PDB file of C-alpha atoms and ligand atoms in Angstrom:
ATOM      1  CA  UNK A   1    -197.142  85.025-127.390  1.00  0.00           C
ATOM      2  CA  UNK A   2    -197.021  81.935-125.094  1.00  0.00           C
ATOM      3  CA  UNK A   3    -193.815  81.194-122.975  1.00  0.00           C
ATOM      4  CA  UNK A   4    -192.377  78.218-124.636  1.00  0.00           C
ATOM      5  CA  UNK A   5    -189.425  75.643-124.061  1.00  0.00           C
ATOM      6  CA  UNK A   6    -186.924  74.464-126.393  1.00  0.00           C
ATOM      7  CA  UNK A   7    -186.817  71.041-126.247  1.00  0.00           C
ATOM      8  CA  UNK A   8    -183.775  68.781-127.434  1.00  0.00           C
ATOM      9  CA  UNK A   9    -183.765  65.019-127.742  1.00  0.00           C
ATOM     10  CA  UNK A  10    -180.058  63.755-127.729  1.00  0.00           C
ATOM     11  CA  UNK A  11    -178.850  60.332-128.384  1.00  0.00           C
ATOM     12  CA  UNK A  12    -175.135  59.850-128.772  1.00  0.00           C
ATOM     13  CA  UNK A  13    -175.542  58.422-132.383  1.00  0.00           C
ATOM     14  CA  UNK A  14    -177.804  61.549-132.981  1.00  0.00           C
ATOM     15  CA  UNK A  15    -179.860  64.653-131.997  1.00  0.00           C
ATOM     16  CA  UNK A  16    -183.459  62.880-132.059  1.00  0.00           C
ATOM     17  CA  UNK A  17    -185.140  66.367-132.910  1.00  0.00           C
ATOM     18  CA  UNK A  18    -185.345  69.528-131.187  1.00  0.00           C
ATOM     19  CA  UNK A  19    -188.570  71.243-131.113  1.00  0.00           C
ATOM     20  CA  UNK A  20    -190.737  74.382-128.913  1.00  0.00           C
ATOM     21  CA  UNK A  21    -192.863  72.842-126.351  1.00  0.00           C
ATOM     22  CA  UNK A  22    -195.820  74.494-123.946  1.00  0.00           C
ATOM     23  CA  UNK A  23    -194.773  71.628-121.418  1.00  0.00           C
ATOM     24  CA  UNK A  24    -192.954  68.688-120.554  1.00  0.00           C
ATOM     25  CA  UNK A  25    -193.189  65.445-118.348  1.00  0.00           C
ATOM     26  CA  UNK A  26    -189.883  63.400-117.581  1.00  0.00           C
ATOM     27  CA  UNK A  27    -189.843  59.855-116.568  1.00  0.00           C
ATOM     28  CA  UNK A  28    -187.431  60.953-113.609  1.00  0.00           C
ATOM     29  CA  UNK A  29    -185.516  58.181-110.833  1.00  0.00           C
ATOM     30  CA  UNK A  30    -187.356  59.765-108.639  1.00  0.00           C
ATOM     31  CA  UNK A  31    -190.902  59.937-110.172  1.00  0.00           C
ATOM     32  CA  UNK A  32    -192.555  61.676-112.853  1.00  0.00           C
ATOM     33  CA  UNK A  33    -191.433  65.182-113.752  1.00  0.00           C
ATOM     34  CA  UNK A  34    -193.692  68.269-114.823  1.00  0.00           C
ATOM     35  CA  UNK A  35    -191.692  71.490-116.393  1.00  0.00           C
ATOM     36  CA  UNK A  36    -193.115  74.534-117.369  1.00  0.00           C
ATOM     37  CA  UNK A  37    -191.760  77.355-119.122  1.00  0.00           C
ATOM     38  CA  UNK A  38    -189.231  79.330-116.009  1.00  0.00           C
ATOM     39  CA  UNK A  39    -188.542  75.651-114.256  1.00  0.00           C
ATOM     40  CA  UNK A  40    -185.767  76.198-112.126  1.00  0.00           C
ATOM     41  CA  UNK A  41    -182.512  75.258-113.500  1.00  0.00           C
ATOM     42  CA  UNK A  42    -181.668  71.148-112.813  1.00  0.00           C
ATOM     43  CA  UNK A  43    -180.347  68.171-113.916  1.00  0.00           C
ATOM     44  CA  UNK A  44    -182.434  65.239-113.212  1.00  0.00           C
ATOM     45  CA  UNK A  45    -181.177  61.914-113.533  1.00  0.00           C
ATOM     46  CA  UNK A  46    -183.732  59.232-115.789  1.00  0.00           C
ATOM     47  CA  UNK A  47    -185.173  56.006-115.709  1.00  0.00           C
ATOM     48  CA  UNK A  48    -186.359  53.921-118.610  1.00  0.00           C
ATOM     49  CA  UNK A  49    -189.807  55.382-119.788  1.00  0.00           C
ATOM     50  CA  UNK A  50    -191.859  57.644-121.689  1.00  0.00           C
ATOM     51  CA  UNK A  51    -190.956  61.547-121.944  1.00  0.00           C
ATOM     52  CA  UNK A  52    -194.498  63.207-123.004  1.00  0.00           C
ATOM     53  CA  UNK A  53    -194.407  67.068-124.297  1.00  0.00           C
ATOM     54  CA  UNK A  54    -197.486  68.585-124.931  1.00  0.00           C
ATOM     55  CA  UNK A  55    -197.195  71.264-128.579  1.00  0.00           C
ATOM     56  CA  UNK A  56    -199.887  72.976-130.060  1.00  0.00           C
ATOM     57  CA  UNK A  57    -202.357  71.259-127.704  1.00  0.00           C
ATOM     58  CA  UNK A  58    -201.411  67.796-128.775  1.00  0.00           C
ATOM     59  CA  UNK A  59    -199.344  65.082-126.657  1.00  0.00           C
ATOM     60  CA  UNK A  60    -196.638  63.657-128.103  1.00  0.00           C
ATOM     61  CA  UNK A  61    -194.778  60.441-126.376  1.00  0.00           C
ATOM     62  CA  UNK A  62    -190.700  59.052-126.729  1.00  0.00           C
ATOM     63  CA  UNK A  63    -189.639  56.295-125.353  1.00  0.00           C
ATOM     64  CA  UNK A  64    -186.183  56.846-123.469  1.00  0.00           C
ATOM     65  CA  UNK A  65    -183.958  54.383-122.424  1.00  0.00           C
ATOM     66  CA  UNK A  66    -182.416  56.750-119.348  1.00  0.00           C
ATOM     67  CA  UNK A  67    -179.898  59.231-119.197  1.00  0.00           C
ATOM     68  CA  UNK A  68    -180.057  62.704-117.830  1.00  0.00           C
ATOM     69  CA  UNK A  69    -182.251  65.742-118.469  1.00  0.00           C
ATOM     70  CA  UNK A  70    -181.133  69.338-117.875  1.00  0.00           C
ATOM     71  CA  UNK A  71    -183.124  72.264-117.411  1.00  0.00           C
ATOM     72  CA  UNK A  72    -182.209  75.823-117.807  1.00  0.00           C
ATOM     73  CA  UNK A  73    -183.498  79.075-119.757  1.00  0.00           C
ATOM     74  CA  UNK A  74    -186.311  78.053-120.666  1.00  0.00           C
ATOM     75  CA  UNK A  75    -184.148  75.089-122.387  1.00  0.00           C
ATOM     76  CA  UNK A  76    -184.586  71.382-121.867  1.00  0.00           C
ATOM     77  CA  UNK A  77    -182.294  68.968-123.294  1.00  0.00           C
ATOM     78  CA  UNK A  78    -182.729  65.396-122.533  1.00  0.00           C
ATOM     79  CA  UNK A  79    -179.834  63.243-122.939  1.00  0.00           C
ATOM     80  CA  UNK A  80    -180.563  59.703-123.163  1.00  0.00           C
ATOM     81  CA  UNK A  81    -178.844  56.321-124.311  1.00  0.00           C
ATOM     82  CA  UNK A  82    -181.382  55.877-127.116  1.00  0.00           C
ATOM     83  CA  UNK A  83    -184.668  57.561-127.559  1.00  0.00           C
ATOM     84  CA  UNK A  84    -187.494  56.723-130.574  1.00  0.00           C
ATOM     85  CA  UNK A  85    -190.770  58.739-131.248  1.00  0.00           C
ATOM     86  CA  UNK A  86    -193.945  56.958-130.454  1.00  0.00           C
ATOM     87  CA  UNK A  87    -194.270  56.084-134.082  1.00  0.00           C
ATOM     88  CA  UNK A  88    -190.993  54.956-134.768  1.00  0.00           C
ATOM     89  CA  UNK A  89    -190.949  52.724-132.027  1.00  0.00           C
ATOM     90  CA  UNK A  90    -191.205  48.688-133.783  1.00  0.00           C
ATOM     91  CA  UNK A  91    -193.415  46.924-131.349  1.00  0.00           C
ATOM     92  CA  UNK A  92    -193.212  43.762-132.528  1.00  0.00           C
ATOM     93  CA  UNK A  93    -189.435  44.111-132.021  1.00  0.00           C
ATOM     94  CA  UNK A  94    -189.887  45.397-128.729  1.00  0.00           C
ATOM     95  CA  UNK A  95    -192.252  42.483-127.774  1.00  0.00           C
ATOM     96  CA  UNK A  96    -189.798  40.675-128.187  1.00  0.00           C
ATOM     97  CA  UNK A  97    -187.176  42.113-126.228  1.00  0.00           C
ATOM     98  CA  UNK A  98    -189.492  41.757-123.477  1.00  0.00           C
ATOM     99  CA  UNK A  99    -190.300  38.182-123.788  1.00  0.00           C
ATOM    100  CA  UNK A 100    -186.264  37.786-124.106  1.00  0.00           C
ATOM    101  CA  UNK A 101    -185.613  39.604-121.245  1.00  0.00           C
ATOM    102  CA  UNK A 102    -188.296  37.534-119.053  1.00  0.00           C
ATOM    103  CA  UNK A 103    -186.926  34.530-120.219  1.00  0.00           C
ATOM    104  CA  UNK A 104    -183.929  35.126-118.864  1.00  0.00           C
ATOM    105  CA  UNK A 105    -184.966  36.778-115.991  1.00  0.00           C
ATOM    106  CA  UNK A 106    -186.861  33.441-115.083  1.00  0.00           C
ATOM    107  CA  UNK A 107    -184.138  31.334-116.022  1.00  0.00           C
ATOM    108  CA  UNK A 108    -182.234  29.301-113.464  1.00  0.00           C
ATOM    109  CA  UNK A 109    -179.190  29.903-115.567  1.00  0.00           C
ATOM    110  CA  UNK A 110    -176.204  31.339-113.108  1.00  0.00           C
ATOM    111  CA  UNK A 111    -174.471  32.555-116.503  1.00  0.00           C
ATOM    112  CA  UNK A 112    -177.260  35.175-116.492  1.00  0.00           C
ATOM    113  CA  UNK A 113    -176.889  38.808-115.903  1.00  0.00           C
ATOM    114  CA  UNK A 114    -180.156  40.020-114.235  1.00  0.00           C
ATOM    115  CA  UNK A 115    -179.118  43.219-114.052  1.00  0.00           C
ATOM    116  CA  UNK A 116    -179.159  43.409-117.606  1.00  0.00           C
ATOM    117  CA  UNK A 117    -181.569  41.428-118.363  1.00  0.00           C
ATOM    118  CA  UNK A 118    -184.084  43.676-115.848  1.00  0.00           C
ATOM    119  CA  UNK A 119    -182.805  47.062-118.035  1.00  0.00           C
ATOM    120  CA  UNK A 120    -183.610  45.584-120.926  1.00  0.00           C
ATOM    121  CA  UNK A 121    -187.382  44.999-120.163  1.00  0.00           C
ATOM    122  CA  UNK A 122    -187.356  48.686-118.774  1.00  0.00           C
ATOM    123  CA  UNK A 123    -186.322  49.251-121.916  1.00  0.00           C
ATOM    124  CA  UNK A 124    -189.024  47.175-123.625  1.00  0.00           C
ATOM    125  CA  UNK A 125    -191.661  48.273-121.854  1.00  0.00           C
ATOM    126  CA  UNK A 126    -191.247  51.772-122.155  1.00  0.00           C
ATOM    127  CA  UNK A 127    -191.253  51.827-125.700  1.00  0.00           C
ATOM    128  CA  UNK A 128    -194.537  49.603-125.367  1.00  0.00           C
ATOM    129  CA  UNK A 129    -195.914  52.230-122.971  1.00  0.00           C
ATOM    130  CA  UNK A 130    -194.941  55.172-125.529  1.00  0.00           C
ATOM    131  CA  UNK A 131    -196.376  53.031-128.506  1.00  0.00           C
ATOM    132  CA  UNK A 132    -199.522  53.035-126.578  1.00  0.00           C
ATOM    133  CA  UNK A 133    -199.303  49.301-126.297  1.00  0.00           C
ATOM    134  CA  UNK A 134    -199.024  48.265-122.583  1.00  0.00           C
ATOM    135  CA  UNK A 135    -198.689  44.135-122.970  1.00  0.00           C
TER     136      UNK A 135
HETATM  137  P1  ATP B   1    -183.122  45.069-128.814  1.00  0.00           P
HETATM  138  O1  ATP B   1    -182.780  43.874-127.955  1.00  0.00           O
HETATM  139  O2  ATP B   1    -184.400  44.898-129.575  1.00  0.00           O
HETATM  140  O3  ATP B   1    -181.943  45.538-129.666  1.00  0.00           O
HETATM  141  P2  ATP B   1    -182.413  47.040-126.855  1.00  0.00           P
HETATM  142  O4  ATP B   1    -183.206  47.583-125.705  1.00  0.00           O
HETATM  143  O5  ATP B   1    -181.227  46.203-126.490  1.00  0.00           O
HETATM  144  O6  ATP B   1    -183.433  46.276-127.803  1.00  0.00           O
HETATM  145  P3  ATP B   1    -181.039  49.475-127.347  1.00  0.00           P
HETATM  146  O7  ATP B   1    -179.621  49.020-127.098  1.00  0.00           O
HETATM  147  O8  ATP B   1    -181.721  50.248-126.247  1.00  0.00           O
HETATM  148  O9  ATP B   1    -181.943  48.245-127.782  1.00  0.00           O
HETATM  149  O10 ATP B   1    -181.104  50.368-128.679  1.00  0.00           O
HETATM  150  C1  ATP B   1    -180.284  50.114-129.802  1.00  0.00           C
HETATM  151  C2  ATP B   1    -180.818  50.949-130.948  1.00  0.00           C
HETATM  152  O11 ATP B   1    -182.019  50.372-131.460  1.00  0.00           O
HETATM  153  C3  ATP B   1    -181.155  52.385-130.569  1.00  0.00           C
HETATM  154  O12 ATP B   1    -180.853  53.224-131.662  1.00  0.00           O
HETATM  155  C4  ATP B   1    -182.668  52.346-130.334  1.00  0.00           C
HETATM  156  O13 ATP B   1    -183.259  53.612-130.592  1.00  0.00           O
HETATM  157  C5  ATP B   1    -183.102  51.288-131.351  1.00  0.00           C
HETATM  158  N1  ATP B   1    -184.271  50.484-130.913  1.00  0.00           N
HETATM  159  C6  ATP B   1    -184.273  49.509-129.981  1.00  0.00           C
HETATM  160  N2  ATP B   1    -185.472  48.932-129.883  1.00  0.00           N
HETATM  161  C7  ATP B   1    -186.280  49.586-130.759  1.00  0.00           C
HETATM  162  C8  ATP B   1    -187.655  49.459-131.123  1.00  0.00           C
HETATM  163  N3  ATP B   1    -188.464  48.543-130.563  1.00  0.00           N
HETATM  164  N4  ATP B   1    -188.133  50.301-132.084  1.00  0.00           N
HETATM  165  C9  ATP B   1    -187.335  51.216-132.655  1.00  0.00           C
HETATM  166  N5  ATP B   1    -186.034  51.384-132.371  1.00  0.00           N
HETATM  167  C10 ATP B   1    -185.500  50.582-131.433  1.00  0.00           C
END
């Protein structure tokens, strides 16, 4: 039988899903993350992007807002501020989020928090990268 990992999705409203995965790719601070089955144990600290896992030969994309991931046993379990499956991700919705967030990052507006405003169109665009819709 192939090695497999067991792969949990954690949000703090709720546990996204947990399924067995061949493999896994993390959007991680630090770049993009491969684990196999017998990864090392870690914690890896994320950015906002897409978490791919590939099961039963298919890819399958999440959009995660950051957080951590931690790997160990042949166990990965990704915690992130919020996390939606590819096909639960509204795009229109996060269109707009985007177009908010540029707006204010262009704005001249000293009242604006561009720190925020910059997470939120990480945020945006990730879920229009893991929607498969890179506007
Ligand atoms: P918005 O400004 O549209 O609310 P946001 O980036 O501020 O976007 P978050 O605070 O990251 O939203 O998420 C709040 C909740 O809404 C989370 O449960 C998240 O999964 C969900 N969510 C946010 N945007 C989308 C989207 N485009 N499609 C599906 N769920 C979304």
């Amino acid at each position: 039988m192939a090695e497999l990992i067991a792969l949990e999705v954690i949000t703090p409203q709720r546990v996204l899903f947990k399924e067995q995965v061949e493999a896994l790719v993390i959007p991680g601070v630090e770049g993009r993350l491969g684990i196999l089955p017998r990864h090392a144990p870690m914690v890896a600290l994320l950015r906002p992007g897409v978490l791919t896992y590939r099961q039963g030969g298919q890819l399958h994309k999440v959009a995660v807002s950051g957080g951590f991931c931690e790997v160990s046993d042949d166990r990965a379990v990704i915690l992130a501020d919020a996390a939606e499956r590819a096909a639960d991700i509204d795009v229109l919705r996060a269109r707009r989020a985007k177009e908010r967030a540029l707006r204010r990052l262009r704005s001249r507006d000293r009242r604006i928090d561009h720190a925020r405003a910059r997470a939120a169109l990480e945020r945006a665009l990730a879920r229009l990268k893991a929607a498969g819709v890179e506007d």
